[in-house]
mmCIF file of C-alpha atoms and ligand atoms in Angstrom:
data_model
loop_
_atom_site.group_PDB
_atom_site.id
_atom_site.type_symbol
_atom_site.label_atom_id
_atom_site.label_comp_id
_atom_site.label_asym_id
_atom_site.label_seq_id
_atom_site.Cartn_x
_atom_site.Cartn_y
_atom_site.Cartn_z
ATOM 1 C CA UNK W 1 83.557 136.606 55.353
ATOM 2 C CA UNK W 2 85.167 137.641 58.983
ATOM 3 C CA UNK W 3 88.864 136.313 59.152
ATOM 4 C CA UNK W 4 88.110 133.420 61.396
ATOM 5 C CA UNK W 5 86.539 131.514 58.492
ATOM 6 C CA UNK W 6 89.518 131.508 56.530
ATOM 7 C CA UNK W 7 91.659 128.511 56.701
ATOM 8 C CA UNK W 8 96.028 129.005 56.477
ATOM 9 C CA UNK W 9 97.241 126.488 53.873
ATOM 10 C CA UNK W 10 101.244 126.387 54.417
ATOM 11 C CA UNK W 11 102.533 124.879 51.645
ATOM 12 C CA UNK W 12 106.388 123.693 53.075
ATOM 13 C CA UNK W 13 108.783 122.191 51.303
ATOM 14 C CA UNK W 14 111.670 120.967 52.748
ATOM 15 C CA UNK W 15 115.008 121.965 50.566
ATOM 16 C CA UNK W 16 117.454 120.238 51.075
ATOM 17 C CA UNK W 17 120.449 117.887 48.986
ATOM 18 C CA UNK W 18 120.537 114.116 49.845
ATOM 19 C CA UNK W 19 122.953 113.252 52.807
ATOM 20 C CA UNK W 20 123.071 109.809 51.274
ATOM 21 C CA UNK W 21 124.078 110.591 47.796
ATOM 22 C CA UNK W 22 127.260 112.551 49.754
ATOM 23 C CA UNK W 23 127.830 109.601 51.623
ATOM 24 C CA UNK W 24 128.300 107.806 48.304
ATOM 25 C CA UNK W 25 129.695 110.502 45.918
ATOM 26 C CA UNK W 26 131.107 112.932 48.265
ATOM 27 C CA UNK W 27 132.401 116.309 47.090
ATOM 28 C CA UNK W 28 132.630 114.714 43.713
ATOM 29 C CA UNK W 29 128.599 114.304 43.265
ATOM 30 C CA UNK W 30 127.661 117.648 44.383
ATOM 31 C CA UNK W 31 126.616 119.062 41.262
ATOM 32 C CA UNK W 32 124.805 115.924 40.335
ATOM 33 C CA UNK W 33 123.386 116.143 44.059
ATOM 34 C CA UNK W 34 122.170 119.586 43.849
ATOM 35 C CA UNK W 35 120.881 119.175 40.162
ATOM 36 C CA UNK W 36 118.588 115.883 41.224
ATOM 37 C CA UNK W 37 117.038 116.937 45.069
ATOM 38 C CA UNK W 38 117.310 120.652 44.513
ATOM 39 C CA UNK W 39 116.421 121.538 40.853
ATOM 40 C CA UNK W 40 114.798 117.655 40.310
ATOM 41 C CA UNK W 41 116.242 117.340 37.104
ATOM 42 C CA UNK W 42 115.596 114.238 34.709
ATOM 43 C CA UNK W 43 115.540 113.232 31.341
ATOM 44 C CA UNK W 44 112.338 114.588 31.236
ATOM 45 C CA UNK W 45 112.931 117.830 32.399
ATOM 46 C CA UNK W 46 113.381 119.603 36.164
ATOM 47 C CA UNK W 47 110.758 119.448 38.546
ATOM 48 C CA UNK W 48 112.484 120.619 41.554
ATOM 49 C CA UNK W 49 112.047 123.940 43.804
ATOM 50 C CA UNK W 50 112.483 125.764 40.053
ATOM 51 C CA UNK W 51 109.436 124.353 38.822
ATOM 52 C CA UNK W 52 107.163 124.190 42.387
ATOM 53 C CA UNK W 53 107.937 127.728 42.260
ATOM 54 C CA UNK W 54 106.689 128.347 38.425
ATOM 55 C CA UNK W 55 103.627 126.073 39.364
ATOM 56 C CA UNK W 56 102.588 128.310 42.960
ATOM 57 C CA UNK W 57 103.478 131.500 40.856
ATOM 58 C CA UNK W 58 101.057 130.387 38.090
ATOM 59 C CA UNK W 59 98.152 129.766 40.657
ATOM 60 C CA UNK W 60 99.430 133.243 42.657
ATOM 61 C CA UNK W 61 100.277 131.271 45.908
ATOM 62 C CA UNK W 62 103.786 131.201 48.299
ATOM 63 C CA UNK W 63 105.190 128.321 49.407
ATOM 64 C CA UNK W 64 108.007 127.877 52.238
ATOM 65 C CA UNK W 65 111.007 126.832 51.741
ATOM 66 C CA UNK W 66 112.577 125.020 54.632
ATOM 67 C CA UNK W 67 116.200 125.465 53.214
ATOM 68 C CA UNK W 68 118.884 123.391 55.318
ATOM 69 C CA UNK W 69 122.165 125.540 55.071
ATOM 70 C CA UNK W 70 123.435 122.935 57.013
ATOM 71 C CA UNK W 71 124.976 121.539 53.857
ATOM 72 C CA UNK W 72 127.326 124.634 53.996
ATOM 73 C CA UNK W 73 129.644 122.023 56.230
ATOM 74 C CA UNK W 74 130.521 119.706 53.317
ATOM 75 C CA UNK W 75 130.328 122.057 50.510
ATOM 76 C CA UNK W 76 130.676 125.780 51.613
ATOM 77 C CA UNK W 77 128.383 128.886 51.352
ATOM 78 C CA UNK W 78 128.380 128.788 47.736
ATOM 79 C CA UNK W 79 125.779 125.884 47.492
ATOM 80 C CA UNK W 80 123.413 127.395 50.386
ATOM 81 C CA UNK W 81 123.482 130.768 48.096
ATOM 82 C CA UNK W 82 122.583 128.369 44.968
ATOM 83 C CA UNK W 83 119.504 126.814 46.498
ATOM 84 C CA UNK W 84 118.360 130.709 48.508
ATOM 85 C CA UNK W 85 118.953 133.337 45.798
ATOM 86 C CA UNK W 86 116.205 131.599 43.120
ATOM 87 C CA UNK W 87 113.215 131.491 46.176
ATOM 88 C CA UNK W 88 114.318 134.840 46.948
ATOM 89 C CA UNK W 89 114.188 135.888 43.790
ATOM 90 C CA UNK W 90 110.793 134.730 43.432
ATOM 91 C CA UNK W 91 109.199 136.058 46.506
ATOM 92 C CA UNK W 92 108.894 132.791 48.270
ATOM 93 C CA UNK W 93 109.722 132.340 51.905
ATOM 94 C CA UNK W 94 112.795 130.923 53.571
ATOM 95 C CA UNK W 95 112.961 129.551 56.495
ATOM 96 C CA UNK W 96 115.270 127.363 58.523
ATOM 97 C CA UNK W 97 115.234 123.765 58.025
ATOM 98 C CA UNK W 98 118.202 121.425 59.575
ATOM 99 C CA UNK W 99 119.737 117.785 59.127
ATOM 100 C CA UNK W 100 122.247 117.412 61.785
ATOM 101 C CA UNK W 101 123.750 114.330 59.737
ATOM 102 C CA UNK W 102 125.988 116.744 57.885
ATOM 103 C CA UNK W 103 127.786 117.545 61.279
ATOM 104 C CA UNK W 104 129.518 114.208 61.416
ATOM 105 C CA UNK W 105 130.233 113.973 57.355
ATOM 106 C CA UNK W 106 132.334 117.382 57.580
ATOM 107 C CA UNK W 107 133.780 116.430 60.800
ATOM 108 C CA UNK W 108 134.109 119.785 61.580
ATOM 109 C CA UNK W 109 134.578 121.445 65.321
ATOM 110 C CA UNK W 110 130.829 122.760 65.485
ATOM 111 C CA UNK W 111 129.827 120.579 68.703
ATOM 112 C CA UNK W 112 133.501 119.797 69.567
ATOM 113 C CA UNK W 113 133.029 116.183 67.747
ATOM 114 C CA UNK W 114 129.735 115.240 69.187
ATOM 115 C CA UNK W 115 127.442 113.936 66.187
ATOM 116 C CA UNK W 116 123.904 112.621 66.225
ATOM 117 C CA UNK W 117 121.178 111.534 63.138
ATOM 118 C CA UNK W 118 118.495 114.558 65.061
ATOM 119 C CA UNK W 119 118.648 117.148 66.324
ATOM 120 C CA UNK W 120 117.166 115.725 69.886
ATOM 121 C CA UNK W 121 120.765 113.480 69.744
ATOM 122 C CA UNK W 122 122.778 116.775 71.239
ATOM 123 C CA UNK W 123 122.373 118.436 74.291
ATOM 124 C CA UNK W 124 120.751 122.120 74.435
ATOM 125 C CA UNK W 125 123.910 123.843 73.930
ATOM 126 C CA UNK W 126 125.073 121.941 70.617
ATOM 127 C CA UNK W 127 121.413 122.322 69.812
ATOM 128 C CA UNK W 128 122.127 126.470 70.071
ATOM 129 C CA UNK W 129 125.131 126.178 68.237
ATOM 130 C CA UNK W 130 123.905 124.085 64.911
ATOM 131 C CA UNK W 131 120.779 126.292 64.882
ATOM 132 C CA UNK W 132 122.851 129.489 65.294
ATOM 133 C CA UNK W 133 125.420 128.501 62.259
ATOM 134 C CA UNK W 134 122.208 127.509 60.181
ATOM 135 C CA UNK W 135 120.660 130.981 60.830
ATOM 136 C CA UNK W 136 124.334 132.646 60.048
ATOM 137 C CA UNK W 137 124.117 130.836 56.399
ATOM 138 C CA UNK W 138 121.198 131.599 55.401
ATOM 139 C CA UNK W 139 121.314 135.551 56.181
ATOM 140 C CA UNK W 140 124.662 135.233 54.651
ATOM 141 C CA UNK W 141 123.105 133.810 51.323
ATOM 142 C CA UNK W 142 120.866 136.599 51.647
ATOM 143 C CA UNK W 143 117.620 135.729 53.577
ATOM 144 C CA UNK W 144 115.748 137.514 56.363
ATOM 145 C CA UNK W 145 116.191 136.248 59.691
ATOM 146 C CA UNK W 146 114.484 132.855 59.820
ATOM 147 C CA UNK W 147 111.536 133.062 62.299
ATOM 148 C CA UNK W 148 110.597 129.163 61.461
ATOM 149 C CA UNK W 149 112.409 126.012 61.929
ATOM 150 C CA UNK W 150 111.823 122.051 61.069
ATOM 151 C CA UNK W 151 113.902 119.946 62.192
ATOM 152 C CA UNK W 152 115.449 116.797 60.050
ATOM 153 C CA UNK W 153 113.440 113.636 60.033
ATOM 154 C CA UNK W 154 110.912 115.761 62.566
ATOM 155 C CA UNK W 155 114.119 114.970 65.355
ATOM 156 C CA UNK W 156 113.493 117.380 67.431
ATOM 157 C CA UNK W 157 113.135 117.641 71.061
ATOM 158 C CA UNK W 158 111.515 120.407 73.680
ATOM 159 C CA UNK W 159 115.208 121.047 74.081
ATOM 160 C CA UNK W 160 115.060 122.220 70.229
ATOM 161 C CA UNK W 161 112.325 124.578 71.487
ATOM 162 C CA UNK W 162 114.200 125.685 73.913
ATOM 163 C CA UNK W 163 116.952 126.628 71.819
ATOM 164 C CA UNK W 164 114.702 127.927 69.335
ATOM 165 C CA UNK W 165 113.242 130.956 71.925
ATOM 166 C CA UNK W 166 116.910 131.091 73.043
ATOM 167 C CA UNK W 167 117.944 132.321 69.565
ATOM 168 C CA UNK W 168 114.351 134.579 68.843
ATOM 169 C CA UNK W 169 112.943 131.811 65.969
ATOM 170 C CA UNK W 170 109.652 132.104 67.309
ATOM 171 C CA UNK W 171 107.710 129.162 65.209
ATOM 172 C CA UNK W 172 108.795 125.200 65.246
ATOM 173 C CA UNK W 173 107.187 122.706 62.820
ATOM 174 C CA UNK W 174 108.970 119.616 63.705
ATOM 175 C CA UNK W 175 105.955 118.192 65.535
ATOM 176 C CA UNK W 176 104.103 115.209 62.605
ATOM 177 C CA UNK W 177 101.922 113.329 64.992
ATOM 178 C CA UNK W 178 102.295 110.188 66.132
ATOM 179 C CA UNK W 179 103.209 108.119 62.726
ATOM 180 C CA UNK W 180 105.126 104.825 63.205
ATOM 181 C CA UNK W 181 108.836 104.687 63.659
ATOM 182 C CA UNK W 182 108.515 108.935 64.867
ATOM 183 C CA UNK W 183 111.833 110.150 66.198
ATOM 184 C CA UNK W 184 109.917 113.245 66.988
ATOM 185 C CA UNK W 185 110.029 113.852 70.953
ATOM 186 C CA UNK W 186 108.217 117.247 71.387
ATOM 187 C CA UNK W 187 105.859 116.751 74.624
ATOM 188 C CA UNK W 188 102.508 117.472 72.824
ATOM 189 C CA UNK W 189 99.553 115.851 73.859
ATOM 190 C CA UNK W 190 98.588 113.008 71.371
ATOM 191 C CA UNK W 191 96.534 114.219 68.277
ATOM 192 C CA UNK W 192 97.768 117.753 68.709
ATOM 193 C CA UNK W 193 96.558 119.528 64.798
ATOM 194 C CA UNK W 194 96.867 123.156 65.673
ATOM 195 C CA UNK W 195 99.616 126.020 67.031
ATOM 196 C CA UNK W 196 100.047 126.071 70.607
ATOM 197 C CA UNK W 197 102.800 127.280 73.349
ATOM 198 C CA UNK W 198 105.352 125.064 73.895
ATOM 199 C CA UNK W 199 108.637 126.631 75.673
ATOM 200 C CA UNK W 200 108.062 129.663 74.559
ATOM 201 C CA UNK W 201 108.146 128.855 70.734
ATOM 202 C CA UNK W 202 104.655 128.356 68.658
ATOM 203 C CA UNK W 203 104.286 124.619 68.024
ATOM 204 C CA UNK W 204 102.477 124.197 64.318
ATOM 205 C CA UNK W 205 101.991 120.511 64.171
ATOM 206 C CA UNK W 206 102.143 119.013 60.430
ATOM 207 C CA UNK W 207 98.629 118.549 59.594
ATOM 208 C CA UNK W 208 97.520 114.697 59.614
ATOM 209 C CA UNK W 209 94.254 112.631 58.792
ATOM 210 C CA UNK W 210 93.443 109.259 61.097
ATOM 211 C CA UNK W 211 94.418 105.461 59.392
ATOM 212 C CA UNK W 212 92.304 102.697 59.481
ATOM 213 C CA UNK W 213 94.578 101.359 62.319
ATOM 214 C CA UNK W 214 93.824 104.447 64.679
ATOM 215 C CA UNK W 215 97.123 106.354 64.131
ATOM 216 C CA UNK W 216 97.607 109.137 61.244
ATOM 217 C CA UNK W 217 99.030 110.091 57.918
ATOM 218 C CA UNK W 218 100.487 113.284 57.878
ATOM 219 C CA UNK W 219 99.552 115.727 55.049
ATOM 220 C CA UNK W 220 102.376 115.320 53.010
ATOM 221 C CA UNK W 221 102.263 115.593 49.064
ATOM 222 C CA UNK W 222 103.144 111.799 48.350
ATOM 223 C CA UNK W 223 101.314 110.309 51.319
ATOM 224 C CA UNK W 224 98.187 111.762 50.498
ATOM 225 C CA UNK W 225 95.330 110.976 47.259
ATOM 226 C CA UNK W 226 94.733 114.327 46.028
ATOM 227 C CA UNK W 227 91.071 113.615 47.071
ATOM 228 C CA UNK W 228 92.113 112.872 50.692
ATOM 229 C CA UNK W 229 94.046 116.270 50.782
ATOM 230 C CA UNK W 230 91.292 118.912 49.427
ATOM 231 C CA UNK W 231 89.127 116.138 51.914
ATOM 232 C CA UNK W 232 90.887 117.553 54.391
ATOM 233 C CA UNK W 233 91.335 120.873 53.899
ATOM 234 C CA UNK W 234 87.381 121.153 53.493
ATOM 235 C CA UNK W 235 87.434 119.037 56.792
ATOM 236 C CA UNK W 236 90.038 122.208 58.126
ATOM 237 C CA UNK W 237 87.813 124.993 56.841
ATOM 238 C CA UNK W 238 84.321 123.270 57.421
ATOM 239 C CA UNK W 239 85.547 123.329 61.116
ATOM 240 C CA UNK W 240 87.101 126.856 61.228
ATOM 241 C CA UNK W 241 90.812 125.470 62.297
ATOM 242 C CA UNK W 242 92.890 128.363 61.937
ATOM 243 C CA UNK W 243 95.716 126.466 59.866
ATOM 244 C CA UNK W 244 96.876 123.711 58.150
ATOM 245 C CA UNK W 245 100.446 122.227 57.177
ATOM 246 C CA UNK W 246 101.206 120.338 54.086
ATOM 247 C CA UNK W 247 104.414 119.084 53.698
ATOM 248 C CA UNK W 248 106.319 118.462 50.328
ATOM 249 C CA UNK W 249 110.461 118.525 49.817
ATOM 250 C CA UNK W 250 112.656 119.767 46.794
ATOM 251 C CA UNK W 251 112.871 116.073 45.163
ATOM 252 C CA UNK W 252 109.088 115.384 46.325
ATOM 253 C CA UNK W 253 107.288 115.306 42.826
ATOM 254 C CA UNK W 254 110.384 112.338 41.711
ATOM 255 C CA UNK W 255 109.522 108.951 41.571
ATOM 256 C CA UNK W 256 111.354 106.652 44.482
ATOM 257 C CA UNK W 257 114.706 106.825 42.130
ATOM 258 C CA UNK W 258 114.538 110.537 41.973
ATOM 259 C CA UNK W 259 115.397 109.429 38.198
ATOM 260 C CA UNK W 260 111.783 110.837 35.869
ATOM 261 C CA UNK W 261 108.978 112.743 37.527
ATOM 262 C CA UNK W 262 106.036 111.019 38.958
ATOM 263 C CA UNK W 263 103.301 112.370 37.279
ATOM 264 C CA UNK W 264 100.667 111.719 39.735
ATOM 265 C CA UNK W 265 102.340 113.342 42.166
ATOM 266 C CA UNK W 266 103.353 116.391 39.464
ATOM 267 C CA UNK W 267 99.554 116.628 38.802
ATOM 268 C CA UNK W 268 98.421 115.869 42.500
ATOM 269 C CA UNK W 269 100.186 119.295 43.376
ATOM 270 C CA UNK W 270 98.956 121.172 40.773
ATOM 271 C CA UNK W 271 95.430 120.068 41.888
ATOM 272 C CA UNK W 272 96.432 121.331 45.316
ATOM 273 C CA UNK W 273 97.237 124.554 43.871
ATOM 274 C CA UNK W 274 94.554 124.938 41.716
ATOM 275 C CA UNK W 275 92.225 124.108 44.797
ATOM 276 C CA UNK W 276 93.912 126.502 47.457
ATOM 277 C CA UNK W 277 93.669 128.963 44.752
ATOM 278 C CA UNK W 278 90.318 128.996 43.906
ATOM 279 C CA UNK W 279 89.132 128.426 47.434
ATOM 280 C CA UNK W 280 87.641 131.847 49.343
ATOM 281 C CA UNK W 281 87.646 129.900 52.673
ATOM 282 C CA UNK W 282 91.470 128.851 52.264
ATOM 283 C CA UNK W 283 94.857 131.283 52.009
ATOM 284 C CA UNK W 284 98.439 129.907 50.618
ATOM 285 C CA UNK W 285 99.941 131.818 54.077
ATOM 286 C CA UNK W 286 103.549 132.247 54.722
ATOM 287 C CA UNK W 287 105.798 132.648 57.800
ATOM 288 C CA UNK W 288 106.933 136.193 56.970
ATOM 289 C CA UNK W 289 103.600 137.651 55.861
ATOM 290 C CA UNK W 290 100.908 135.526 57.487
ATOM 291 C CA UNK W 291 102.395 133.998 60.525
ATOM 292 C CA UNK W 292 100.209 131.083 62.593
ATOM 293 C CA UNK W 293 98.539 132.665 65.392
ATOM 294 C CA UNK W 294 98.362 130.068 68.204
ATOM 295 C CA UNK W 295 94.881 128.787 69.763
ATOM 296 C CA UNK W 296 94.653 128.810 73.893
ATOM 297 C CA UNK W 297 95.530 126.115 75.935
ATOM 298 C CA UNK W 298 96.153 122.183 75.524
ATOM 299 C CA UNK W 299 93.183 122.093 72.666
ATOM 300 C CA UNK W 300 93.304 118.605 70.750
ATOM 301 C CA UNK W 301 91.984 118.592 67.640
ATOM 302 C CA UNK W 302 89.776 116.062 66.019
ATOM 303 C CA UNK W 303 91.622 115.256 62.580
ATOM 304 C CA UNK W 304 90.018 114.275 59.748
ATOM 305 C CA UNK W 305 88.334 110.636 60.512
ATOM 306 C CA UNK W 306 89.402 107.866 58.219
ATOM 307 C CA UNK W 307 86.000 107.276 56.944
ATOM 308 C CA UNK W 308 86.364 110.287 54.869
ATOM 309 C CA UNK W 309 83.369 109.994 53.148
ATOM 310 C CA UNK W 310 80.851 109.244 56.005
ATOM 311 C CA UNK W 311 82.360 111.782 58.007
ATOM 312 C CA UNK W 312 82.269 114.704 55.487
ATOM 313 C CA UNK W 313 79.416 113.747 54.251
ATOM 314 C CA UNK W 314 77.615 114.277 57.279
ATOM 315 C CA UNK W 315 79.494 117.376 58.742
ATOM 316 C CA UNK W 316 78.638 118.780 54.770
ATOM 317 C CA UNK W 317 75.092 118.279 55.185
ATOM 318 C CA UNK W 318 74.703 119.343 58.842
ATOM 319 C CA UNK W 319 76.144 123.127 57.321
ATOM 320 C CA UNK W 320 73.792 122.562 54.164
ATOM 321 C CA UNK W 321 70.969 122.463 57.044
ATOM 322 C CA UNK W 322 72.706 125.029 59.527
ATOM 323 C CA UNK W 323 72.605 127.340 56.412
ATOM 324 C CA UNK W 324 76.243 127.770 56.879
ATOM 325 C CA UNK W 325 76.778 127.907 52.989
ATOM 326 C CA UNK W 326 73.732 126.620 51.479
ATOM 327 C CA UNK W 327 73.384 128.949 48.728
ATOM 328 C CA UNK W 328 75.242 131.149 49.153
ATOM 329 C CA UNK W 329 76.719 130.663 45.760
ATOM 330 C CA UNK W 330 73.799 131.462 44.309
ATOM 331 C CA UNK W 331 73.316 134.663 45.618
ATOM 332 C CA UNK W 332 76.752 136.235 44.923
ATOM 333 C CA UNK W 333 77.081 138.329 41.846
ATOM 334 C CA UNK W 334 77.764 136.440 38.769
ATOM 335 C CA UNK W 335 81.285 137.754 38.341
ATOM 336 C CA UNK W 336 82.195 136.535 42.129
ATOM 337 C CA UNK W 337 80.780 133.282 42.192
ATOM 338 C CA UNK W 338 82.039 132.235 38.636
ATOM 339 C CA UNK W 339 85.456 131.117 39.112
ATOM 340 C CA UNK W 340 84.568 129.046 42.206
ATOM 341 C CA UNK W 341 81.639 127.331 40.281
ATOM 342 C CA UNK W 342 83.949 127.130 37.128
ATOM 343 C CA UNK W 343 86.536 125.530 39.316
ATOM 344 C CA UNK W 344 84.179 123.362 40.816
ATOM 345 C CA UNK W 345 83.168 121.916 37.699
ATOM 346 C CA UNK W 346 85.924 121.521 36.726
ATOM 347 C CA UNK W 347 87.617 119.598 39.076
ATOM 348 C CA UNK W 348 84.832 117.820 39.461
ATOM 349 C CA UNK W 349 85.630 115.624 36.212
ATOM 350 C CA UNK W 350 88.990 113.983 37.035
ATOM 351 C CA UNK W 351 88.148 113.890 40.639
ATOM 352 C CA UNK W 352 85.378 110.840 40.203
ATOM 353 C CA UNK W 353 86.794 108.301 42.745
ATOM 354 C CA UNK W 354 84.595 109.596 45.686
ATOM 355 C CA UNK W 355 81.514 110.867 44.063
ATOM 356 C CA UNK W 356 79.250 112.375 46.799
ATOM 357 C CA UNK W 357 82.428 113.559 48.884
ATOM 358 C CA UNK W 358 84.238 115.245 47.005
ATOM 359 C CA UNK W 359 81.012 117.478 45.754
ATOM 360 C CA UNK W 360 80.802 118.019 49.312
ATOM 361 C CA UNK W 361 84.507 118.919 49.898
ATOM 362 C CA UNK W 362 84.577 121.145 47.312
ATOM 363 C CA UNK W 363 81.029 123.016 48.206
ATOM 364 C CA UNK W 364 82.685 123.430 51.677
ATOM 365 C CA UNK W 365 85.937 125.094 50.339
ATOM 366 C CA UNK W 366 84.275 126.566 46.960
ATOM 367 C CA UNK W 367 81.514 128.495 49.664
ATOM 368 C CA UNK W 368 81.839 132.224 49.771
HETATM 369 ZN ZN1 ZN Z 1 114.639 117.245 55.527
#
C-alpha cells in the first residue's frame, strides 16, 4: 500500500495534575493530586498514564504525552521529573502541554504579575516567556526538546503561534473546532480537520465528527461511543486524510469523581487500541518519529457527518464498487490477512449497536 493510504492516529493525552484540587488542598494535597490525575489511582487499582502506557505497549502503539511542567511553579521540578521519567522510560513521547492557571496560584514573577485562565489572556511576550520556562522543565526532567504544544482548555491564540515559531516548536494542537463555550481563538477557517500553515507553526486541529445540531464533537476518549470513534477513523482512512487526533488526559479513563475507573471508558480505549493496532490503513504516529506533514492551502475538510451510518454506509459501498478494497482480503496470503479477519470477527461481537456500519467501518480500516 503507497504511504498516502495510511491514516496517522495520534493518540494525546494531556498530563497534567488538577489546578482545582491545589486550589483546595494546596501544597498539602500534592501527593494525593499527583496519585489521582497522574497515576489515576483508586480503590480499584491505577489507571492513570502508568496503565495507558501498559495498555499502548501491549497493543505495540505510542501515545503523546502532553506533559504541563507548568506545575513546576507550585511544586518544583521534582513533580515535573515524577510525571516525565516513567513516559520516558517507556518510549512514549513528550511534548509540551500548558495551563497558564498555575501562574497566578504560585504568584511568582514569570509575567511580572500578569495572570490569565489561557494562554490567549497574555500578550505575545508573556506568551514567550511561559512557553520558554515550560520547555526549560521539561528538558530539565529529561525530555527532548518539545517540538509540539497544546495549550490549556485549547486557550490559545495566533499570538501562541507566534510565540511558538519564535521559540522553534514547530507543531500546535490547540485548535478543537468550533464546540460550544470554545475559548480557542486560532484564525482557522470553520471545520478546519487537517495540518495546515498558520504563522509559521503546523496547525493539527483535534479531530471532530458533526452533531445533530450542525456543530461537532471532538474526538476525545469520553466524548466519543467507541463505535463513533473506529466510525471515524474508517471515515479518516476511507478518505485518505493524512491524520487524525484523538484526545484523552492522565485522569481520562476515571469516572466524573476521579474516585473508581469507568469501565466503559477503560474498555472503550482498549478497543481503540486494539483497532489502531490491527488496522493496515491506520499508524499510532508520534511527534518525534512520525511528525504531521501539512496539506496545501486553506483545505476544509468534510468531517465525519452525523448520520454515521447512512454516510459510511454509502461511502463503504461506493469503494466496494470502485474496487478500492473489495477483496482484497481474500487474496492476501493466509498468514497476512488472518489477524485483520481474526480481529474483525472479533470485534465484531461486542460491537452490535450499529450492525451494517460498523462491518463497514471495520472492512474500510481492516482492508490491506
Ligand atoms: Zn490540560
Amino acid at each position: 500500500m503507497d504511504r498516502n493510504a495510511i491514516t496517522d492516529v495520534y493518540l494525546t493525552v494531556d498530563t497534567e495534575l488538577s489546578s482545582m484540587h491545589f486550589r483546595r488542598f494546596g501544597v498539602a494535597g500534592l501527593d494525593d493530586n499527583f496519585a489521582t490525575s497522574i497515576l489515576g489511582r483508586t480503590a480499584a487499582g491505577d489507571f492513570g498514564i502508568g496503565y495507558q502506557m501498559e495498555r499502548l505497549d501491549a497493543f505495540g502503539l505510542k501515545g503523546v504525552f502532553f506533559v504541563d511542567p507548568l506545575v513546576a511553579l507550585v511544586a518544583g521540578q521534582d513533580m515535573v521529573d515524577r510525571i516525565v521519567h516513567p513516559i520516558l522510560d517507556a518510549g512514549h513521547d513528550v511534548q509540551l502541554h500548558a495551563h497558564s492557571e498555575w501562574i497566578e496560584l504560585a504568584q511568582t514573577g514569570l509575567t511580572d504579575g500578569r495572570i490569565g485562565r489561557n494562554m490567549g489572556d497574555f500578550n505575545l511576550e508573556d506568551q514567550v516567556r511561559i512557553l520558554e520556562y515550560g520547555i526549560e522543565r521539561l528538558m530539565a526532567a529529561g525530555a527532548p526538546r518539545p517540538v509540539a504544544f497544546r495549550a490549556g482548555n485549547y486557550g490559545a491564540n495566533d499570538d501562541t503561534l507566534r510565540a511558538l515559531a519564535r521559540l522553534g516548536v514547530r507543531y500546535d494542537t490547540s485548535y478543537s473546532p468550533d464546540y460550544e463555550d470554545s475559548v480557542c481563538g486560532i484564525s482557522m477557517p470553520s471545520g478546519s480537520a487537517l495540518p495546515v500553515w498558520r504563522e509559521d507553526v503546523i496547525e493539527v486541529p483535534v479531530s471532530a465528527i458533526s452533531s445533530p445540531s450542525g456543530g461537532s464533537r471532538h474526538a476525545q476518549i469520553t466524548a466519543l461511543s467507541a463505535q463513533e470513534m473506529i466510525a471515524a477513523l474508517a471515515y479518516a482512512a476511507l478518505n485518505r486524510h493524512p491524520s487524525f487526533t484523538i484526545v484523552s488526559h492522565s485522569f481520562e479513563l476515571l469516572s466524573r469523581q476521579r474516585d473508581k475507573p469507568n469501565k466503559i471508558v477503560v474498555r472503550r480505549f482498549d478497543q481503540l487500541c486494539e483497532v489502531i493496532a490491527a488496522s493496515p490503513r491506520l499508524r499510532a504516529a508520534t511527534y518525534a518519529a512520525n511528525p504531521p506533514e501539512p496539506v496545501a492551502g486553506d483545505l476544509v475538510f468534510e468531517r465525519l457527518p452525523h448520520s454515521l451510518a447512512r454516510t459510511l454506509l454509502r461511502n463503504g459501498e461506493q469503494a466496494v464498487s470502485n474496487g478500492l478494497y473489495g477483496e482484497q482480503l481474500g487474496k492476501l496470503p493466509v498468514g497476512a490477512a488472518a489477524p485483520a479477519i481474526k480481529m474483525r470477527d472479533r470485534l465484531v461481537a461486542p460491537l452490535h449497536n450499529l450492525g451494517p456500519l460498523q462491518q463497514i467501518a471495520l472492512d474500510i480500516l481492516m482492508a490491506v
